[in-house]
mmCIF file of C-alpha atoms in Angstrom:
data_model
loop_
_atom_site.group_PDB
_atom_site.id
_atom_site.type_symbol
_atom_site.label_atom_id
_atom_site.label_comp_id
_atom_site.label_asym_id
_atom_site.label_seq_id
_atom_site.Cartn_x
_atom_site.Cartn_y
_atom_site.Cartn_z
ATOM 1 C CA UNK U 278 41.063 108.086 38.507
ATOM 2 C CA UNK U 279 38.568 105.624 39.987
ATOM 3 C CA UNK U 280 37.592 104.467 36.497
ATOM 4 C CA UNK U 281 41.255 103.964 35.620
ATOM 5 C CA UNK U 282 41.819 101.890 38.742
ATOM 6 C CA UNK U 283 38.741 99.780 38.013
ATOM 7 C CA UNK U 284 40.056 99.145 34.527
ATOM 8 C CA UNK U 285 43.463 98.099 35.763
ATOM 9 C CA UNK U 286 41.916 95.793 38.331
ATOM 10 C CA UNK U 287 40.179 94.108 35.416
ATOM 11 C CA UNK U 288 43.471 93.770 33.505
ATOM 12 C CA UNK U 289 44.182 90.615 35.526
ATOM 13 C CA UNK U 290 40.789 89.156 34.670
ATOM 14 C CA UNK U 291 41.458 89.534 30.994
ATOM 15 C CA UNK U 292 44.314 87.070 31.457
ATOM 16 C CA UNK U 293 42.085 84.064 31.897
ATOM 17 C CA UNK U 294 40.376 82.432 29.071
ATOM 18 C CA UNK U 295 40.413 84.259 27.247
ATOM 19 C CA UNK U 296 40.797 85.340 30.157
ATOM 20 C CA UNK U 297 38.339 88.023 30.969
ATOM 21 C CA UNK U 298 35.445 85.959 29.679
ATOM 22 C CA UNK U 299 35.980 82.888 31.731
ATOM 23 C CA UNK U 300 37.254 84.347 34.961
ATOM 24 C CA UNK U 301 34.968 87.372 35.101
ATOM 25 C CA UNK U 302 32.029 85.573 33.584
ATOM 26 C CA UNK U 303 32.181 82.863 36.212
ATOM 27 C CA UNK U 304 32.398 85.368 39.047
ATOM 28 C CA UNK U 305 29.418 87.276 37.712
ATOM 29 C CA UNK U 306 27.224 84.178 37.554
ATOM 30 C CA UNK U 307 26.246 83.792 41.201
ATOM 31 C CA UNK U 308 24.491 80.444 40.903
ATOM 32 C CA UNK U 309 26.154 78.860 37.869
ATOM 33 C CA UNK U 310 24.616 75.750 36.340
ATOM 34 C CA UNK U 311 23.773 72.582 38.315
ATOM 35 C CA UNK U 312 26.770 70.207 38.054
ATOM 36 C CA UNK U 313 24.550 67.360 36.853
ATOM 37 C CA UNK U 314 23.331 69.399 33.851
ATOM 38 C CA UNK U 315 26.664 70.912 32.802
ATOM 39 C CA UNK U 316 27.968 70.109 29.296
ATOM 40 C CA UNK U 317 30.475 67.216 29.114
ATOM 41 C CA UNK U 318 34.172 67.684 28.394
ATOM 42 C CA UNK U 319 35.301 66.374 25.007
ATOM 43 C CA UNK U 320 38.823 64.860 25.199
ATOM 44 C CA UNK U 321 41.565 66.336 22.984
ATOM 45 C CA UNK U 322 41.207 65.350 19.335
ATOM 46 C CA UNK U 323 42.967 62.208 18.154
ATOM 47 C CA UNK U 324 46.618 62.819 17.340
ATOM 48 C CA UNK U 325 46.864 66.093 19.271
ATOM 49 C CA UNK U 326 49.752 66.325 21.743
ATOM 50 C CA UNK U 327 50.554 69.089 24.189
ATOM 51 C CA UNK U 328 54.193 70.279 24.169
ATOM 52 C CA UNK U 329 56.388 68.889 26.953
ATOM 53 C CA UNK U 330 57.698 72.405 27.525
ATOM 54 C CA UNK U 331 56.567 75.691 26.022
ATOM 55 C CA UNK U 332 56.693 79.371 26.978
ATOM 56 C CA UNK U 333 54.395 81.938 25.354
ATOM 57 C CA UNK U 334 54.944 85.650 26.003
ATOM 58 C CA UNK U 335 52.323 88.271 25.122
ATOM 59 C CA UNK U 336 52.478 92.055 25.011
ATOM 60 C CA UNK U 337 49.318 93.564 26.485
ATOM 61 C CA UNK U 338 47.950 96.798 25.009
ATOM 62 C CA UNK U 339 45.313 98.847 26.781
ATOM 63 C CA UNK U 340 43.869 101.832 24.967
ATOM 64 C CA UNK U 341 46.843 103.694 23.439
ATOM 65 C CA UNK U 342 49.756 102.299 25.433
ATOM 66 C CA UNK U 343 51.416 99.061 26.478
ATOM 67 C CA UNK U 344 49.868 98.174 29.827
ATOM 68 C CA UNK U 345 51.819 95.035 30.697
ATOM 69 C CA UNK U 346 52.905 91.565 29.725
ATOM 70 C CA UNK U 347 51.584 88.051 30.195
ATOM 71 C CA UNK U 348 53.645 84.866 30.121
ATOM 72 C CA UNK U 349 52.266 81.325 29.924
ATOM 73 C CA UNK U 350 54.496 78.330 30.613
ATOM 74 C CA UNK U 351 53.439 74.730 29.951
ATOM 75 C CA UNK U 352 55.344 71.757 31.378
ATOM 76 C CA UNK U 353 54.678 68.037 31.363
ATOM 77 C CA UNK U 354 55.059 66.806 34.949
ATOM 78 C CA UNK U 355 54.294 63.119 35.308
ATOM 79 C CA UNK U 356 50.752 62.358 34.123
ATOM 80 C CA UNK U 357 49.662 66.011 34.263
ATOM 81 C CA UNK U 358 50.269 69.180 32.280
ATOM 82 C CA UNK U 359 51.216 72.139 34.460
ATOM 83 C CA UNK U 360 50.392 75.679 33.348
ATOM 84 C CA UNK U 361 51.882 78.774 34.955
ATOM 85 C CA UNK U 362 50.863 82.311 34.058
ATOM 86 C CA UNK U 363 52.252 85.661 35.131
ATOM 87 C CA UNK U 364 50.540 89.008 34.559
ATOM 88 C CA UNK U 365 52.464 92.213 35.285
ATOM 89 C CA UNK U 366 51.603 95.844 34.675
ATOM 90 C CA UNK U 367 54.446 98.058 33.444
ATOM 91 C CA UNK U 368 55.465 101.686 33.011
ATOM 92 C CA UNK U 369 52.809 104.357 33.501
ATOM 93 C CA UNK U 370 50.272 101.711 34.508
ATOM 94 C CA UNK U 371 52.292 100.863 37.618
ATOM 95 C CA UNK U 372 52.244 104.516 38.653
ATOM 96 C CA UNK U 373 48.435 104.368 38.802
ATOM 97 C CA UNK U 374 47.790 100.871 40.128
ATOM 98 C CA UNK U 375 50.261 98.007 40.373
ATOM 99 C CA UNK U 376 49.085 94.529 39.403
ATOM 100 C CA UNK U 377 51.369 91.519 39.927
ATOM 101 C CA UNK U 378 49.525 88.219 39.636
ATOM 102 C CA UNK U 379 50.594 84.581 39.431
ATOM 103 C CA UNK U 380 48.395 81.682 38.343
ATOM 104 C CA UNK U 381 48.964 77.926 38.224
ATOM 105 C CA UNK U 382 46.800 75.070 37.022
ATOM 106 C CA UNK U 383 47.125 71.410 36.115
ATOM 107 C CA UNK U 384 45.101 69.127 33.871
ATOM 108 C CA UNK U 385 45.049 65.628 32.418
ATOM 109 C CA UNK U 386 46.267 65.856 28.783
ATOM 110 C CA UNK U 387 44.383 62.669 27.850
ATOM 111 C CA UNK U 388 40.937 63.584 29.199
ATOM 112 C CA UNK U 389 41.240 67.373 29.370
ATOM 113 C CA UNK U 390 39.948 67.333 32.972
ATOM 114 C CA UNK U 391 41.401 69.930 35.310
ATOM 115 C CA UNK U 392 43.060 68.816 38.551
ATOM 116 C CA UNK U 393 43.395 72.203 40.217
ATOM 117 C CA UNK U 394 43.846 75.948 39.963
ATOM 118 C CA UNK U 395 45.704 78.352 42.249
ATOM 119 C CA UNK U 396 46.474 82.052 42.203
ATOM 120 C CA UNK U 397 48.475 84.616 44.106
ATOM 121 C CA UNK U 398 47.204 88.134 43.459
ATOM 122 C CA UNK U 399 48.642 91.499 44.411
ATOM 123 C CA UNK U 400 46.505 94.418 43.269
ATOM 124 C CA UNK U 401 47.361 97.631 45.029
ATOM 125 C CA UNK U 402 47.194 96.848 48.747
ATOM 126 C CA UNK U 403 45.194 93.656 48.255
ATOM 127 C CA UNK U 404 47.113 90.364 48.548
ATOM 128 C CA UNK U 405 45.278 87.043 48.331
ATOM 129 C CA UNK U 406 46.399 83.432 47.843
ATOM 130 C CA UNK U 407 43.901 80.733 46.885
ATOM 131 C CA UNK U 408 43.976 77.053 45.942
ATOM 132 C CA UNK U 409 41.124 75.218 44.226
ATOM 133 C CA UNK U 410 41.442 71.413 43.987
ATOM 134 C CA UNK U 411 39.211 69.308 41.728
ATOM 135 C CA UNK U 412 38.516 65.613 42.275
ATOM 136 C CA UNK U 413 37.127 64.215 38.989
ATOM 137 C CA UNK U 414 34.100 61.930 39.003
ATOM 138 C CA UNK U 415 36.158 58.816 38.299
ATOM 139 C CA UNK U 416 37.846 59.096 41.711
ATOM 140 C CA UNK U 417 35.163 61.025 43.591
ATOM 141 C CA UNK U 418 32.774 59.218 45.981
ATOM 142 C CA UNK U 419 30.289 57.030 44.060
ATOM 143 C CA UNK U 420 26.716 58.373 43.778
ATOM 144 C CA UNK U 421 24.051 56.832 45.991
ATOM 145 C CA UNK U 422 22.015 55.712 42.995
ATOM 146 C CA UNK U 423 23.162 54.384 39.643
ATOM 147 C CA UNK U 424 20.630 56.694 37.981
ATOM 148 C CA UNK U 425 22.362 59.727 39.501
ATOM 149 C CA UNK U 426 25.003 61.361 37.270
ATOM 150 C CA UNK U 427 28.556 60.849 38.481
ATOM 151 C CA UNK U 428 29.811 64.084 40.009
ATOM 152 C CA UNK U 429 33.185 65.315 41.193
ATOM 153 C CA UNK U 430 34.130 67.502 44.133
ATOM 154 C CA UNK U 431 36.006 70.756 44.595
ATOM 155 C CA UNK U 432 37.740 72.240 47.605
ATOM 156 C CA UNK U 433 38.750 75.903 47.964
ATOM 157 C CA UNK U 434 41.239 77.348 50.444
ATOM 158 C CA UNK U 435 41.662 81.126 50.271
ATOM 159 C CA UNK U 436 43.916 83.270 52.432
ATOM 160 C CA UNK U 437 43.959 87.052 52.716
ATOM 161 C CA UNK U 438 47.631 87.826 53.334
ATOM 162 C CA UNK U 439 46.919 91.364 54.561
ATOM 163 C CA UNK U 440 44.085 90.583 56.986
ATOM 164 C CA UNK U 441 45.506 87.125 57.826
ATOM 165 C CA UNK U 442 42.122 85.450 57.361
ATOM 166 C CA UNK U 443 41.366 82.023 55.862
ATOM 167 C CA UNK U 444 38.266 80.793 54.029
ATOM 168 C CA UNK U 445 37.467 77.146 53.193
ATOM 169 C CA UNK U 446 34.669 75.825 50.987
ATOM 170 C CA UNK U 447 33.691 72.438 49.551
ATOM 171 C CA UNK U 448 31.252 71.737 46.756
ATOM 172 C CA UNK U 449 30.214 69.557 43.847
ATOM 173 C CA UNK U 450 31.295 69.831 40.228
ATOM 174 C CA UNK U 451 30.538 67.832 37.075
ATOM 175 C CA UNK U 452 32.514 64.606 36.664
ATOM 176 C CA UNK U 453 35.054 66.575 34.592
ATOM 177 C CA UNK U 454 35.587 70.354 34.447
ATOM 178 C CA UNK U 455 37.903 72.892 32.821
ATOM 179 C CA UNK U 456 39.563 75.640 34.846
ATOM 180 C CA UNK U 457 39.937 79.138 33.448
ATOM 181 C CA UNK U 458 43.702 78.918 32.851
ATOM 182 C CA UNK U 459 43.948 75.413 31.396
ATOM 183 C CA UNK U 460 40.927 76.262 29.266
ATOM 184 C CA UNK U 461 42.986 78.473 26.963
ATOM 185 C CA UNK U 462 45.026 75.437 25.941
ATOM 186 C CA UNK U 463 42.198 72.910 26.171
ATOM 187 C CA UNK U 464 40.339 74.805 23.445
ATOM 188 C CA UNK U 465 43.436 74.515 21.246
ATOM 189 C CA UNK U 466 43.283 70.722 21.614
ATOM 190 C CA UNK U 467 39.878 70.606 19.930
ATOM 191 C CA UNK U 468 39.065 70.313 16.235
ATOM 192 C CA UNK U 469 38.452 73.954 15.371
ATOM 193 C CA UNK U 470 36.148 73.846 12.361
ATOM 194 C CA UNK U 471 34.534 77.106 11.278
ATOM 195 C CA UNK U 472 30.809 76.994 11.967
ATOM 196 C CA UNK U 473 31.009 74.065 14.401
ATOM 197 C CA UNK U 474 30.603 75.394 17.955
ATOM 198 C CA UNK U 475 31.219 73.371 21.105
ATOM 199 C CA UNK U 476 30.536 73.742 24.819
ATOM 200 C CA UNK U 477 32.586 73.217 27.960
ATOM 201 C CA UNK U 478 31.939 73.341 31.721
ATOM 202 C CA UNK U 479 34.116 76.014 33.344
ATOM 203 C CA UNK U 480 34.749 75.713 37.090
ATOM 204 C CA UNK U 481 35.780 78.889 38.893
ATOM 205 C CA UNK U 482 35.096 80.448 42.296
ATOM 206 C CA UNK U 483 33.054 77.414 43.438
ATOM 207 C CA UNK U 484 30.649 77.684 40.488
ATOM 208 C CA UNK U 485 30.248 75.902 37.163
ATOM 209 C CA UNK U 486 29.570 77.988 34.052
ATOM 210 C CA UNK U 487 28.440 76.577 30.705
ATOM 211 C CA UNK U 488 30.545 78.287 28.025
ATOM 212 C CA UNK U 489 29.987 78.015 24.269
ATOM 213 C CA UNK U 490 33.042 78.361 22.031
ATOM 214 C CA UNK U 491 31.961 79.808 18.679
ATOM 215 C CA UNK U 492 34.423 78.952 15.899
ATOM 216 C CA UNK U 493 33.778 81.918 13.635
ATOM 217 C CA UNK U 494 36.276 82.405 10.799
ATOM 218 C CA UNK U 495 39.779 82.098 9.382
ATOM 219 C CA UNK U 496 41.858 85.257 9.039
ATOM 220 C CA UNK U 497 45.441 86.518 9.140
ATOM 221 C CA UNK U 498 46.695 88.017 12.406
ATOM 222 C CA UNK U 499 49.814 90.173 12.693
ATOM 223 C CA UNK U 500 51.723 89.955 15.993
ATOM 224 C CA UNK U 501 55.257 90.803 17.194
ATOM 225 C CA UNK U 502 56.038 87.080 16.761
ATOM 226 C CA UNK U 503 54.999 87.192 13.092
ATOM 227 C CA UNK U 504 51.919 86.976 10.910
ATOM 228 C CA UNK U 505 49.755 83.901 11.456
ATOM 229 C CA UNK U 506 46.951 82.271 9.526
ATOM 230 C CA UNK U 507 44.505 81.948 12.397
ATOM 231 C CA UNK U 508 41.100 80.646 13.451
ATOM 232 C CA UNK U 509 38.912 83.145 15.293
ATOM 233 C CA UNK U 510 37.024 81.774 18.308
ATOM 234 C CA UNK U 511 34.595 83.674 20.519
ATOM 235 C CA UNK U 512 33.630 82.313 23.957
ATOM 236 C CA UNK U 513 30.087 83.185 25.026
ATOM 237 C CA UNK U 514 27.878 82.635 28.057
ATOM 238 C CA UNK U 515 24.300 83.501 28.980
ATOM 239 C CA UNK U 516 25.277 85.791 31.863
ATOM 240 C CA UNK U 517 28.109 87.894 33.207
ATOM 241 C CA UNK U 518 30.714 89.993 31.463
ATOM 242 C CA UNK U 519 30.247 88.189 28.165
ATOM 243 C CA UNK U 520 26.584 89.140 27.822
ATOM 244 C CA UNK U 521 26.401 92.475 29.590
ATOM 245 C CA UNK U 522 29.730 94.259 29.290
ATOM 246 C CA UNK U 523 31.682 93.211 26.232
ATOM 247 C CA UNK U 524 33.075 90.532 23.960
ATOM 248 C CA UNK U 525 36.116 88.269 24.046
ATOM 249 C CA UNK U 526 37.852 86.914 20.956
ATOM 250 C CA UNK U 527 40.741 84.421 20.733
ATOM 251 C CA UNK U 528 42.775 83.646 17.629
ATOM 252 C CA UNK U 529 44.452 80.219 17.378
ATOM 253 C CA UNK U 530 47.099 79.413 14.775
ATOM 254 C CA UNK U 531 45.597 77.470 11.874
ATOM 255 C CA UNK U 532 48.057 74.588 12.106
ATOM 256 C CA UNK U 533 48.558 71.435 14.152
ATOM 257 C CA UNK U 534 49.718 73.441 17.188
ATOM 258 C CA UNK U 535 46.632 75.658 17.597
ATOM 259 C CA UNK U 536 48.700 78.253 19.449
ATOM 260 C CA UNK U 537 46.777 81.150 20.991
ATOM 261 C CA UNK U 538 48.352 84.039 19.050
ATOM 262 C CA UNK U 539 46.020 86.891 19.992
ATOM 263 C CA UNK U 540 43.333 87.566 22.599
ATOM 264 C CA UNK U 541 41.120 90.649 22.572
ATOM 265 C CA UNK U 542 38.667 91.791 25.237
ATOM 266 C CA UNK U 543 36.310 94.650 24.344
ATOM 267 C CA UNK U 544 34.816 95.959 27.579
ATOM 268 C CA UNK U 545 33.041 99.122 28.731
ATOM 269 C CA UNK U 546 36.229 100.708 30.032
ATOM 270 C CA UNK U 547 38.315 99.948 26.951
ATOM 271 C CA UNK U 548 39.858 97.261 24.786
ATOM 272 C CA UNK U 549 42.671 94.974 25.952
ATOM 273 C CA UNK U 550 44.661 93.107 23.313
ATOM 274 C CA UNK U 551 47.188 90.327 23.935
ATOM 275 C CA UNK U 552 49.604 89.886 21.014
ATOM 276 C CA UNK U 553 52.012 86.963 20.886
ATOM 277 C CA UNK U 554 55.560 88.223 21.307
ATOM 278 C CA UNK U 555 57.583 85.015 21.432
ATOM 279 C CA UNK U 556 57.355 81.211 21.580
ATOM 280 C CA UNK U 557 60.099 79.046 23.048
#
């Protein structure tokens, strides 16, 4: 039973970028990389545009049964793109351990830089709300020396709704970072050429993680939404869940949209697969 509960707790983590990689990987890397040495963010490729409104719904399979569903919603709000994600367990999974999580993020569609990330998590009896705000280097306080790399700042406010406690932290980040929710769609804005890998700085839990996106191959992927010609991408990192406990793979549609059509996390306690169910 304990192993089953641990697995279901990790179901939420598989949501984020590719989900399990970026969220869990960042949490596992206690120190992260120094902000000044993090890889730069490459803006979206020329001609790429994010949809003004889009909803993606995924069926989530765990082992031999449907464990839940995940919905992503993108909306253009002023100069920023807003992303909302909902992860819910269903059926027999709820009888063991209920997971109801909500995530929100925002990013600049021109630069790719994240503006913030927030989450409201309910996992069993645990209820936590947190807000992480990023101030990019362009608007952050100027460095003391011109030879010092321009850095940004981050501010975390976390509240335990059961214990009624509050935690606040401030820290530095690279001039531009990607959060673990926006990152799913940021990767789709890049030129995905097989054999040409690229790096990004992921900011999560007050740390910065250098993540390499390996663009591996083209292949067909069958989902409830249809069969897609897709590009297979594997995020990797030097530490954390990616290195020690499993692999994450994301398939993006091989067209101008670069839709995430399937995400698969192979971990010690089982394999989670997200299959695109609908696009609207």
